[in-house]
mmCIF file of C-alpha atoms in Angstrom:
data_model
loop_
_atom_site.group_PDB
_atom_site.id
_atom_site.type_symbol
_atom_site.label_atom_id
_atom_site.label_comp_id
_atom_site.label_asym_id
_atom_site.label_seq_id
_atom_site.Cartn_x
_atom_site.Cartn_y
_atom_site.Cartn_z
ATOM 1 C CA MET A 1 34.517 22.380 -3.260
ATOM 2 C CA LYS A 2 33.539 23.618 0.219
ATOM 3 C CA LEU A 3 29.956 22.557 -0.390
ATOM 4 C CA GLN A 4 31.091 19.196 -1.292
ATOM 5 C CA ARG A 5 33.256 18.855 1.846
ATOM 6 C CA LYS A 6 30.109 19.979 3.833
ATOM 7 C CA ASN A 7 27.940 17.287 2.186
ATOM 8 C CA ARG A 8 30.557 14.530 2.894
ATOM 9 C CA ARG A 9 30.964 15.787 6.416
ATOM 10 C CA ALA A 10 27.200 15.605 6.963
ATOM 11 C CA LEU A 11 27.259 11.902 5.576
ATOM 12 C CA ALA A 12 30.069 11.102 8.151
ATOM 13 C CA LEU A 13 28.203 12.626 10.981
ATOM 14 C CA GLY A 14 24.985 10.591 9.956
ATOM 15 C CA ALA A 15 27.062 7.464 10.055
ATOM 16 C CA ILE A 16 28.308 8.088 13.488
ATOM 17 C CA ALA A 17 24.789 8.701 14.936
ATOM 18 C CA VAL A 18 23.757 5.170 14.299
ATOM 19 C CA SER A 19 25.674 2.115 15.784
ATOM 20 C CA GLY A 20 24.607 -0.325 13.326
ATOM 21 C CA ALA A 21 24.931 -4.140 13.446
ATOM 22 C CA LEU A 22 28.113 -5.454 11.721
ATOM 23 C CA ALA A 23 26.472 -8.110 9.473
ATOM 24 C CA LEU A 24 25.929 -5.411 6.806
ATOM 25 C CA THR A 25 26.221 -5.107 3.221
ATOM 26 C CA ALA A 26 28.970 -2.906 1.859
ATOM 27 C CA CYS A 27 31.657 -1.954 -0.595
ATOM 28 C CA GLY A 28 33.464 1.279 -1.413
ATOM 29 C CA SER A 29 36.734 3.203 -2.021
ATOM 30 C CA ASP A 30 38.343 6.573 -1.424
ATOM 31 C CA ASP A 31 37.658 9.080 -4.183
ATOM 32 C CA THR A 32 41.288 9.686 -4.467
ATOM 33 C CA GLY A 33 42.164 5.967 -5.122
ATOM 34 C CA THR A 34 42.141 3.939 -8.352
ATOM 35 C CA SER A 35 40.063 0.810 -8.878
ATOM 36 C CA ASP A 36 43.044 -1.409 -10.236
ATOM 37 C CA GLY A 37 41.236 -1.775 -13.520
ATOM 38 C CA ALA A 38 38.086 -2.952 -11.918
ATOM 39 C CA SER A 39 34.764 -1.555 -13.013
ATOM 40 C CA SER A 40 33.579 1.189 -10.518
ATOM 41 C CA SER A 41 30.195 2.468 -9.607
ATOM 42 C CA THR A 42 29.227 5.324 -7.286
ATOM 43 C CA ALA A 43 26.127 5.485 -5.254
ATOM 44 C CA ALA A 44 24.069 8.757 -5.631
ATOM 45 C CA ASN A 45 25.012 11.620 -3.173
ATOM 46 C CA SER A 46 28.055 9.952 -2.078
ATOM 47 C CA SER A 47 31.863 10.187 -2.758
ATOM 48 C CA ILE A 48 32.296 6.285 -2.049
ATOM 49 C CA LYS A 49 33.000 4.206 -5.041
ATOM 50 C CA CYS A 50 32.292 0.524 -5.302
ATOM 51 C CA ASP A 51 34.561 -1.673 -7.161
ATOM 52 C CA ASP A 52 34.126 -5.239 -8.290
ATOM 53 C CA ALA A 53 33.754 -6.362 -4.630
ATOM 54 C CA LYS A 54 31.345 -8.990 -3.563
ATOM 55 C CA GLY A 55 30.761 -11.782 -0.935
ATOM 56 C CA GLN A 56 31.462 -11.875 2.666
ATOM 57 C CA LEU A 57 34.383 -10.015 4.297
ATOM 58 C CA LEU A 58 35.329 -11.430 7.696
ATOM 59 C CA ALA A 59 37.418 -9.439 10.153
ATOM 60 C CA ASP A 60 38.133 -9.570 13.938
ATOM 61 C CA GLY A 61 40.377 -7.805 16.462
ATOM 62 C CA SER A 62 40.530 -4.526 18.512
ATOM 63 C CA SER A 63 37.525 -3.652 20.487
ATOM 64 C CA ALA A 64 38.999 -0.242 20.897
ATOM 65 C CA GLN A 65 38.103 0.532 17.203
ATOM 66 C CA LYS A 66 34.727 -1.019 17.131
ATOM 67 C CA ASN A 67 32.795 2.197 17.495
ATOM 68 C CA ALA A 68 34.784 3.571 14.500
ATOM 69 C CA ILE A 69 34.257 0.443 12.487
ATOM 70 C CA ASP A 70 30.482 0.609 13.219
ATOM 71 C CA ALA A 71 30.397 4.109 11.772
ATOM 72 C CA TRP A 72 32.644 3.207 9.053
ATOM 73 C CA VAL A 73 30.458 0.127 7.920
ATOM 74 C CA LYS A 74 27.268 2.157 8.227
ATOM 75 C CA GLN A 75 28.662 4.918 5.962
ATOM 76 C CA PHE A 76 29.862 2.119 3.510
ATOM 77 C CA THR A 77 26.564 0.273 3.464
ATOM 78 C CA ALA A 78 24.654 3.482 2.734
ATOM 79 C CA ALA A 79 26.732 3.896 -0.456
ATOM 80 C CA CYS A 80 27.250 0.521 -1.664
ATOM 81 C CA SER A 81 25.819 -3.185 -1.757
ATOM 82 C CA GLY A 82 27.210 -6.509 -2.593
ATOM 83 C CA VAL A 83 29.619 -7.078 0.346
ATOM 84 C CA GLN A 84 28.827 -8.568 3.685
ATOM 85 C CA ILE A 85 31.244 -7.240 6.236
ATOM 86 C CA ASN A 86 31.294 -8.928 9.748
ATOM 87 C CA TYR A 87 33.848 -7.257 12.206
ATOM 88 C CA LYS A 88 33.850 -9.441 15.305
ATOM 89 C CA GLY A 89 35.755 -7.152 17.717
ATOM 90 C CA GLY A 90 36.873 -9.840 19.932
ATOM 91 C CA GLY A 91 40.143 -7.951 21.059
ATOM 92 C CA SER A 92 43.449 -7.451 19.496
ATOM 93 C CA GLY A 93 44.967 -10.806 20.604
ATOM 94 C CA ALA A 94 42.096 -12.807 19.121
ATOM 95 C CA GLY A 95 42.089 -10.718 15.787
ATOM 96 C CA VAL A 96 45.994 -11.372 15.327
ATOM 97 C CA THR A 97 45.305 -15.048 16.080
ATOM 98 C CA ALA A 98 42.578 -15.176 13.474
ATOM 99 C CA PHE A 99 44.633 -13.640 10.992
ATOM 100 C CA THR A 100 47.704 -15.739 11.316
ATOM 101 C CA GLN A 101 45.342 -18.797 11.177
ATOM 102 C CA GLY A 102 43.898 -17.475 7.832
ATOM 103 C CA GLN A 103 40.305 -17.019 9.377
ATOM 104 C CA VAL A 104 39.906 -13.359 8.426
ATOM 105 C CA ALA A 105 40.635 -11.078 5.540
ATOM 106 C CA PHE A 106 42.021 -8.413 7.921
ATOM 107 C CA ALA A 107 42.550 -7.872 11.666
ATOM 108 C CA GLY A 108 42.461 -4.863 13.960
ATOM 109 C CA SER A 109 45.256 -4.708 16.562
ATOM 110 C CA ASP A 110 46.185 -1.956 19.072
ATOM 111 C CA SER A 111 49.650 -3.377 18.875
ATOM 112 C CA ALA A 112 51.857 -3.889 15.912
ATOM 113 C CA LEU A 113 52.663 -7.396 14.882
ATOM 114 C CA LYS A 114 55.683 -9.039 16.874
ATOM 115 C CA PRO A 115 58.258 -10.714 14.824
ATOM 116 C CA GLU A 116 56.952 -14.205 15.450
ATOM 117 C CA GLU A 117 53.436 -13.123 14.440
ATOM 118 C CA VAL A 118 54.997 -11.812 11.129
ATOM 119 C CA THR A 119 56.620 -15.127 10.685
ATOM 120 C CA ALA A 120 53.225 -16.989 11.315
ATOM 121 C CA SER A 121 51.571 -14.702 8.796
ATOM 122 C CA LYS A 122 53.830 -15.897 6.048
ATOM 123 C CA SER A 123 52.009 -19.296 5.978
ATOM 124 C CA VAL A 124 48.665 -17.525 4.992
ATOM 125 C CA CYS A 125 50.033 -14.590 2.978
ATOM 126 C CA THR A 126 51.368 -16.460 -0.048
ATOM 127 C CA GLY A 127 54.588 -14.956 -0.973
ATOM 128 C CA GLY A 128 54.190 -12.046 1.329
ATOM 129 C CA GLN A 129 53.565 -11.318 5.121
ATOM 130 C CA GLY A 130 51.232 -9.390 7.433
ATOM 131 C CA ILE A 131 51.884 -5.640 7.670
ATOM 132 C CA ASP A 132 50.583 -2.898 10.011
ATOM 133 C CA LEU A 133 48.605 -0.151 8.650
ATOM 134 C CA PRO A 134 47.823 2.591 11.252
ATOM 135 C CA MET A 135 44.286 3.632 10.827
ATOM 136 C CA VAL A 136 42.738 4.803 13.983
ATOM 137 C CA GLY A 137 44.099 6.936 16.725
ATOM 138 C CA GLY A 138 42.878 8.132 20.135
ATOM 139 C CA PRO A 139 43.179 8.680 23.826
ATOM 140 C CA ILE A 140 42.994 5.843 26.218
ATOM 141 C CA ALA A 141 40.724 7.375 28.887
ATOM 142 C CA VAL A 142 41.198 6.385 32.626
ATOM 143 C CA GLY A 143 37.600 6.613 33.662
ATOM 144 C CA PHE A 144 36.437 6.849 37.207
ATOM 145 C CA ASN A 145 33.195 6.745 39.109
ATOM 146 C CA VAL A 146 33.656 8.339 42.469
ATOM 147 C CA PRO A 147 30.537 9.870 44.052
ATOM 148 C CA GLY A 148 30.872 13.606 44.825
ATOM 149 C CA VAL A 149 34.013 13.977 42.566
ATOM 150 C CA ASP A 150 33.470 15.266 38.942
ATOM 151 C CA LYS A 151 37.120 16.133 38.320
ATOM 152 C CA LEU A 152 40.232 14.221 39.201
ATOM 153 C CA VAL A 153 44.002 14.695 38.440
ATOM 154 C CA LEU A 154 46.328 11.725 38.607
ATOM 155 C CA ASN A 155 49.769 11.131 37.492
ATOM 156 C CA ALA A 156 51.833 8.055 36.142
ATOM 157 C CA GLU A 157 52.929 7.457 39.779
ATOM 158 C CA THR A 158 49.605 7.441 41.348
ATOM 159 C CA LEU A 159 48.196 5.361 38.473
ATOM 160 C CA ALA A 160 50.693 2.675 38.687
ATOM 161 C CA LYS A 161 50.180 2.386 42.402
ATOM 162 C CA ILE A 162 46.440 2.201 41.930
ATOM 163 C CA PHE A 163 46.519 -0.526 39.374
ATOM 164 C CA ASP A 164 49.249 -2.356 41.254
ATOM 165 C CA SER A 165 47.027 -2.438 44.456
ATOM 166 C CA LYS A 166 49.460 -0.111 46.338
ATOM 167 C CA ILE A 167 47.000 2.766 46.683
ATOM 168 C CA THR A 168 43.702 1.317 47.649
ATOM 169 C CA ASN A 169 41.497 4.241 49.043
ATOM 170 C CA TRP A 170 40.319 7.246 47.250
ATOM 171 C CA ASN A 171 41.396 9.550 50.060
ATOM 172 C CA ASP A 172 44.827 8.450 49.942
ATOM 173 C CA ALA A 173 47.408 11.223 50.710
ATOM 174 C CA ALA A 174 48.906 10.896 47.189
ATOM 175 C CA ILE A 175 45.639 11.405 45.592
ATOM 176 C CA LYS A 176 44.933 14.290 47.938
ATOM 177 C CA ALA A 177 48.155 15.992 47.090
ATOM 178 C CA LEU A 178 47.192 16.151 43.323
ATOM 179 C CA ASN A 179 43.535 17.160 44.063
ATOM 180 C CA PRO A 180 43.675 19.632 47.145
ATOM 181 C CA ASP A 181 40.057 20.970 46.397
ATOM 182 C CA ALA A 182 38.358 17.723 45.688
ATOM 183 C CA LYS A 183 36.239 16.124 48.301
ATOM 184 C CA LEU A 184 37.649 12.668 48.127
ATOM 185 C CA PRO A 185 35.565 10.069 50.045
ATOM 186 C CA ASP A 186 36.847 7.382 52.423
ATOM 187 C CA LEU A 187 35.912 4.798 49.710
ATOM 188 C CA LYS A 188 37.786 1.705 48.558
ATOM 189 C CA ILE A 189 39.197 1.823 45.019
ATOM 190 C CA GLN A 190 37.930 -0.818 42.699
ATOM 191 C CA ALA A 191 40.380 -1.063 39.851
ATOM 192 C CA PHE A 192 39.341 -2.941 36.772
ATOM 193 C CA HIS A 193 41.478 -4.367 34.018
ATOM 194 C CA ARG A 194 40.976 -6.327 30.881
ATOM 195 C CA SER A 195 40.490 -10.090 31.094
ATOM 196 C CA ASP A 196 41.196 -10.627 27.366
ATOM 197 C CA GLU A 197 44.505 -10.051 25.567
ATOM 198 C CA SER A 198 44.120 -6.524 24.687
ATOM 199 C CA GLY A 199 46.179 -3.861 22.761
ATOM 200 C CA THR A 200 44.608 -1.264 25.100
ATOM 201 C CA THR A 201 46.182 -2.961 28.015
ATOM 202 C CA ASP A 202 49.436 -3.115 26.066
ATOM 203 C CA ASN A 203 49.432 0.721 25.268
ATOM 204 C CA PHE A 204 48.254 1.536 28.800
ATOM 205 C CA THR A 205 50.944 -0.455 30.565
ATOM 206 C CA LYS A 206 53.571 0.954 27.992
ATOM 207 C CA TYR A 207 52.592 4.457 29.406
ATOM 208 C CA LEU A 208 53.105 3.212 33.057
ATOM 209 C CA ILE A 209 56.495 1.738 32.074
ATOM 210 C CA ALA A 210 57.698 4.709 30.326
ATOM 211 C CA ALA A 211 56.490 7.374 32.613
ATOM 212 C CA SER A 212 56.836 5.679 36.061
ATOM 213 C CA PRO A 213 59.337 2.838 35.801
ATOM 214 C CA ALA A 214 59.979 2.908 39.369
ATOM 215 C CA ASN A 215 56.536 2.038 40.247
ATOM 216 C CA TRP A 216 55.532 -0.349 37.432
ATOM 217 C CA LYS A 217 57.871 -3.287 37.288
ATOM 218 C CA TYR A 218 56.013 -5.456 34.822
ATOM 219 C CA GLU A 219 57.113 -6.249 31.462
ATOM 220 C CA GLY A 220 53.921 -5.172 29.639
ATOM 221 C CA GLY A 221 52.033 -6.814 26.813
ATOM 222 C CA LYS A 222 48.443 -7.580 25.692
ATOM 223 C CA ALA A 223 47.919 -9.782 28.846
ATOM 224 C CA TRP A 224 47.405 -7.964 32.215
ATOM 225 C CA GLN A 225 50.269 -8.875 34.581
ATOM 226 C CA ALA A 226 49.685 -6.918 37.881
ATOM 227 C CA LYS A 227 48.272 -8.682 40.816
ATOM 228 C CA GLY A 228 44.847 -7.722 42.344
ATOM 229 C CA GLY A 229 42.101 -5.632 41.022
ATOM 230 C CA GLN A 230 39.167 -7.135 39.041
ATOM 231 C CA SER A 231 38.691 -7.913 35.358
ATOM 232 C CA ALA A 232 36.201 -7.599 32.538
ATOM 233 C CA SER A 233 36.168 -8.606 28.830
ATOM 234 C CA GLY A 234 36.559 -5.896 26.188
ATOM 235 C CA SER A 235 36.435 -2.102 26.305
ATOM 236 C CA SER A 236 32.640 -2.267 26.667
ATOM 237 C CA GLY A 237 32.989 -4.790 29.473
ATOM 238 C CA VAL A 238 35.253 -2.563 31.901
ATOM 239 C CA ALA A 239 33.264 0.558 30.938
ATOM 240 C CA GLN A 240 30.171 -1.152 32.057
ATOM 241 C CA GLN A 241 31.905 -2.188 35.388
ATOM 242 C CA VAL A 242 33.061 1.487 35.908
ATOM 243 C CA LYS A 243 29.552 2.678 35.265
ATOM 244 C CA GLN A 244 27.809 0.499 37.704
ATOM 245 C CA THR A 245 30.424 0.240 40.531
ATOM 246 C CA SER A 246 30.918 2.886 43.049
ATOM 247 C CA GLY A 247 34.638 3.687 43.558
ATOM 248 C CA ALA A 248 35.525 2.123 40.215
ATOM 249 C CA ILE A 249 38.376 3.169 37.804
ATOM 250 C CA SER A 250 39.634 1.443 34.629
ATOM 251 C CA TYR A 251 41.203 2.307 31.321
ATOM 252 C CA MET A 252 39.283 2.449 28.000
ATOM 253 C CA GLU A 253 39.011 4.352 24.731
ATOM 254 C CA LEU A 254 37.493 7.812 25.143
ATOM 255 C CA SER A 255 34.457 6.857 23.054
ATOM 256 C CA TYR A 256 33.573 4.279 25.951
ATOM 257 C CA ALA A 257 34.060 6.909 28.791
ATOM 258 C CA LYS A 258 30.362 8.264 28.960
ATOM 259 C CA ASP A 259 27.117 7.903 30.716
ATOM 260 C CA GLY A 260 28.333 8.548 34.341
ATOM 261 C CA ILE A 261 32.164 7.655 33.597
ATOM 262 C CA VAL A 262 34.400 10.794 33.983
ATOM 263 C CA PRO A 263 37.950 10.733 32.390
ATOM 264 C CA VAL A 264 40.964 11.474 34.601
ATOM 265 C CA THR A 265 43.092 14.459 33.708
ATOM 266 C CA ILE A 266 46.745 13.500 33.677
ATOM 267 C CA ASP A 267 49.582 15.378 35.176
ATOM 268 C CA THR A 268 52.412 14.729 32.833
ATOM 269 C CA GLY A 269 54.929 17.318 34.301
ATOM 270 C CA ALA A 270 53.725 19.801 31.608
ATOM 271 C CA SER A 271 52.723 23.355 32.438
ATOM 272 C CA SER A 272 49.258 22.109 33.326
ATOM 273 C CA PRO A 273 47.558 18.823 33.571
ATOM 274 C CA VAL A 274 46.200 17.273 30.256
ATOM 275 C CA GLU A 275 42.624 16.337 29.571
ATOM 276 C CA ALA A 276 41.802 13.198 27.535
ATOM 277 C CA THR A 277 40.541 14.748 24.319
ATOM 278 C CA VAL A 278 40.824 13.877 20.609
ATOM 279 C CA GLU A 279 42.850 17.038 20.121
ATOM 280 C CA ASN A 280 45.235 16.323 22.849
ATOM 281 C CA ALA A 281 45.772 12.851 21.650
ATOM 282 C CA THR A 282 46.312 13.931 18.084
ATOM 283 C CA LYS A 283 49.070 16.245 19.284
ATOM 284 C CA ALA A 284 50.877 13.330 20.827
ATOM 285 C CA ILE A 285 50.265 11.038 17.953
ATOM 286 C CA ALA A 286 51.681 13.702 15.430
ATOM 287 C CA ALA A 287 55.034 13.174 16.969
ATOM 288 C CA ALA A 288 54.937 9.376 16.371
ATOM 289 C CA GLN A 289 57.776 7.939 14.205
ATOM 290 C CA VAL A 290 57.280 5.193 11.647
ATOM 291 C CA VAL A 291 59.591 2.297 12.727
ATOM 292 C CA GLY A 292 58.272 -0.416 10.427
ATOM 293 C CA THR A 293 60.260 -1.515 7.539
ATOM 294 C CA GLY A 294 59.172 -2.122 3.810
ATOM 295 C CA LYS A 295 55.317 -1.768 3.548
ATOM 296 C CA ASP A 296 54.837 -2.086 7.345
ATOM 297 C CA LEU A 297 53.917 1.268 8.937
ATOM 298 C CA SER A 298 54.116 0.418 12.609
ATOM 299 C CA LEU A 299 54.653 3.581 14.792
ATOM 300 C CA LYS A 300 56.748 4.429 17.804
ATOM 301 C CA LEU A 301 54.651 6.744 20.334
ATOM 302 C CA ASP A 302 56.270 8.807 23.130
ATOM 303 C CA TYR A 303 54.216 7.747 26.161
ATOM 304 C CA ALA A 304 56.450 9.819 28.349
ATOM 305 C CA THR A 305 55.962 13.080 26.633
ATOM 306 C CA LYS A 306 55.813 16.319 28.724
ATOM 307 C CA ALA A 307 54.803 18.538 25.819
ATOM 308 C CA ASP A 308 51.950 21.079 26.634
ATOM 309 C CA GLY A 309 48.757 19.778 25.597
ATOM 310 C CA ALA A 310 49.956 16.291 24.537
ATOM 311 C CA TYR A 311 47.825 13.678 26.074
ATOM 312 C CA PRO A 312 50.296 10.681 26.738
ATOM 313 C CA ILE A 313 48.069 7.563 26.993
ATOM 314 C CA THR A 314 47.272 7.043 23.500
ATOM 315 C CA LEU A 315 46.920 4.195 21.147
ATOM 316 C CA VAL A 316 47.074 3.581 17.444
ATOM 317 C CA THR A 317 44.886 0.898 15.906
ATOM 318 C CA TYR A 318 46.428 -0.981 13.071
ATOM 319 C CA GLU A 319 44.559 -2.793 10.268
ATOM 320 C CA ILE A 320 46.684 -5.830 9.607
ATOM 321 C CA VAL A 321 46.627 -7.325 6.115
ATOM 322 C CA CYS A 322 48.702 -9.445 3.729
ATOM 323 C CA ASP A 323 50.969 -7.082 1.568
ATOM 324 C CA LYS A 324 50.905 -9.843 -0.973
ATOM 325 C CA GLY A 325 48.989 -13.215 -1.133
ATOM 326 C CA ASN A 326 45.584 -12.030 -0.109
ATOM 327 C CA LYS A 327 42.807 -14.473 -1.017
ATOM 328 C CA SER A 328 41.508 -13.527 -4.395
ATOM 329 C CA ASP A 329 37.920 -13.851 -3.443
ATOM 330 C CA SER A 330 38.206 -11.294 -0.685
ATOM 331 C CA LEU A 331 40.924 -8.895 -1.915
ATOM 332 C CA PRO A 332 38.644 -6.567 -3.879
ATOM 333 C CA ALA A 333 36.498 -5.988 -0.952
ATOM 334 C CA THR A 334 39.399 -5.677 1.561
ATOM 335 C CA LYS A 335 41.066 -3.013 -0.665
ATOM 336 C CA ALA A 336 37.853 -1.151 -1.119
ATOM 337 C CA PHE A 337 36.882 -1.048 2.486
ATOM 338 C CA LEU A 338 40.472 -0.129 3.701
ATOM 339 C CA ARG A 339 40.845 2.488 0.826
ATOM 340 C CA TYR A 340 37.578 4.216 2.141
ATOM 341 C CA ILE A 341 38.534 4.207 5.768
ATOM 342 C CA ALA A 342 41.833 5.731 4.985
ATOM 343 C CA SER A 343 40.277 8.355 2.876
ATOM 344 C CA GLU A 344 39.668 12.042 3.737
ATOM 345 C CA ASP A 345 35.984 11.216 4.408
ATOM 346 C CA GLY A 346 36.827 7.982 6.472
ATOM 347 C CA GLN A 347 39.411 9.783 8.535
ATOM 348 C CA GLY A 348 37.257 12.832 8.917
ATOM 349 C CA ALA A 349 34.395 10.841 10.620
ATOM 350 C CA LEU A 350 36.699 9.801 13.467
ATOM 351 C CA ALA A 351 36.814 12.946 15.633
ATOM 352 C CA ASP A 352 32.948 12.807 16.180
ATOM 353 C CA ALA A 353 33.178 9.290 17.372
ATOM 354 C CA GLY A 354 35.818 10.086 19.896
ATOM 355 C CA TYR A 355 38.858 8.947 17.734
ATOM 356 C CA ALA A 356 41.833 10.975 16.416
ATOM 357 C CA PRO A 357 42.611 10.801 12.705
ATOM 358 C CA ILE A 358 46.045 9.545 11.706
ATOM 359 C CA PRO A 359 48.436 12.436 10.774
ATOM 360 C CA ASP A 360 48.484 13.536 7.110
ATOM 361 C CA ASP A 361 51.984 12.467 6.219
ATOM 362 C CA ILE A 362 51.363 8.916 7.658
ATOM 363 C CA ILE A 363 47.908 8.326 6.366
ATOM 364 C CA ALA A 364 49.263 9.320 2.842
ATOM 365 C CA LYS A 365 51.648 6.328 3.090
ATOM 366 C CA VAL A 366 48.838 4.100 4.162
ATOM 367 C CA ARG A 367 46.803 4.884 1.119
ATOM 368 C CA THR A 368 49.727 4.355 -1.142
ATOM 369 C CA THR A 369 50.435 1.011 0.581
ATOM 370 C CA ILE A 370 46.717 -0.065 0.179
ATOM 371 C CA GLU A 371 46.682 0.550 -3.563
ATOM 372 C CA GLY A 372 49.859 -1.890 -3.849
ATOM 373 C CA LEU A 373 48.078 -4.755 -1.892
ATOM 374 C CA SER A 374 47.801 -7.849 -3.932
#
């Protein structure tokens, strides 16, 4: 049993190492799932099983999970053939719109469906509606590029003022107070936000609203509302801007905070500032509550947590799919792919890609719900 797990782990790591193109052939399922009566085949040296899935599977949405999707599809492809998967990664807003217009089999979103979006989904989910399945967790890193500074502590108040253009220079007294030993330069802050509708923006601003309401007076949501700053499209877009701009800062998933981008450590009021790590995000997400009704499994996160070691700026990416009324030609492939990414192997691959797996009790409910999709 231990050997099998090691083999599966090796496969997962191999998948992470390659960021493949998304026009790929694939199909599969969790080894704990059923095939709903469909014939099943298993590729050699793999725990992924292929059901009677075929054709093209279109999906769009969260750019936050794109690196995870790349790894999953690569692993899926290595085991199976017969399905072409194309995940566009155009942002949460674009994904939800594509789903409610019937253009994709499933969508990825870093925010749960709003009531009006659930209503809109009923026109494409015959006899059913769109539901939220939490599949990917992780920290939203606040990445910075300040010459001579390799570690930076900020809190909700300073972040709110930076992104609202109230703190405009890196040697501001408020930043100095949190970083007494840092050599902060007399350098203008270049704050970047998302130009597209983004669930990452929604979750980042939920943190600012919860942890520093006196300094962040905006309503929040997928669209950026604060004045000032500069913008770029997608997580990769803001990451690129931070990487190439001296004095830059922005918010992005941890997997994008690399190659010259350093994540901020957050002073939450806990016994010590908390680093943006998968482990620390997992601790925060583990305290989430399921607030969805019926088959919907949307979660409520505590963005104002002060628990030791709990990183507060987290997000959960949902795969949005019809509970009933899925298109018959794409349902087998949709269930097979979702079944795999919710499996022990699929979730086990996340940490090495900079993401946090969904807590066991919640992902167990996700697996059960996937089996009931029709």
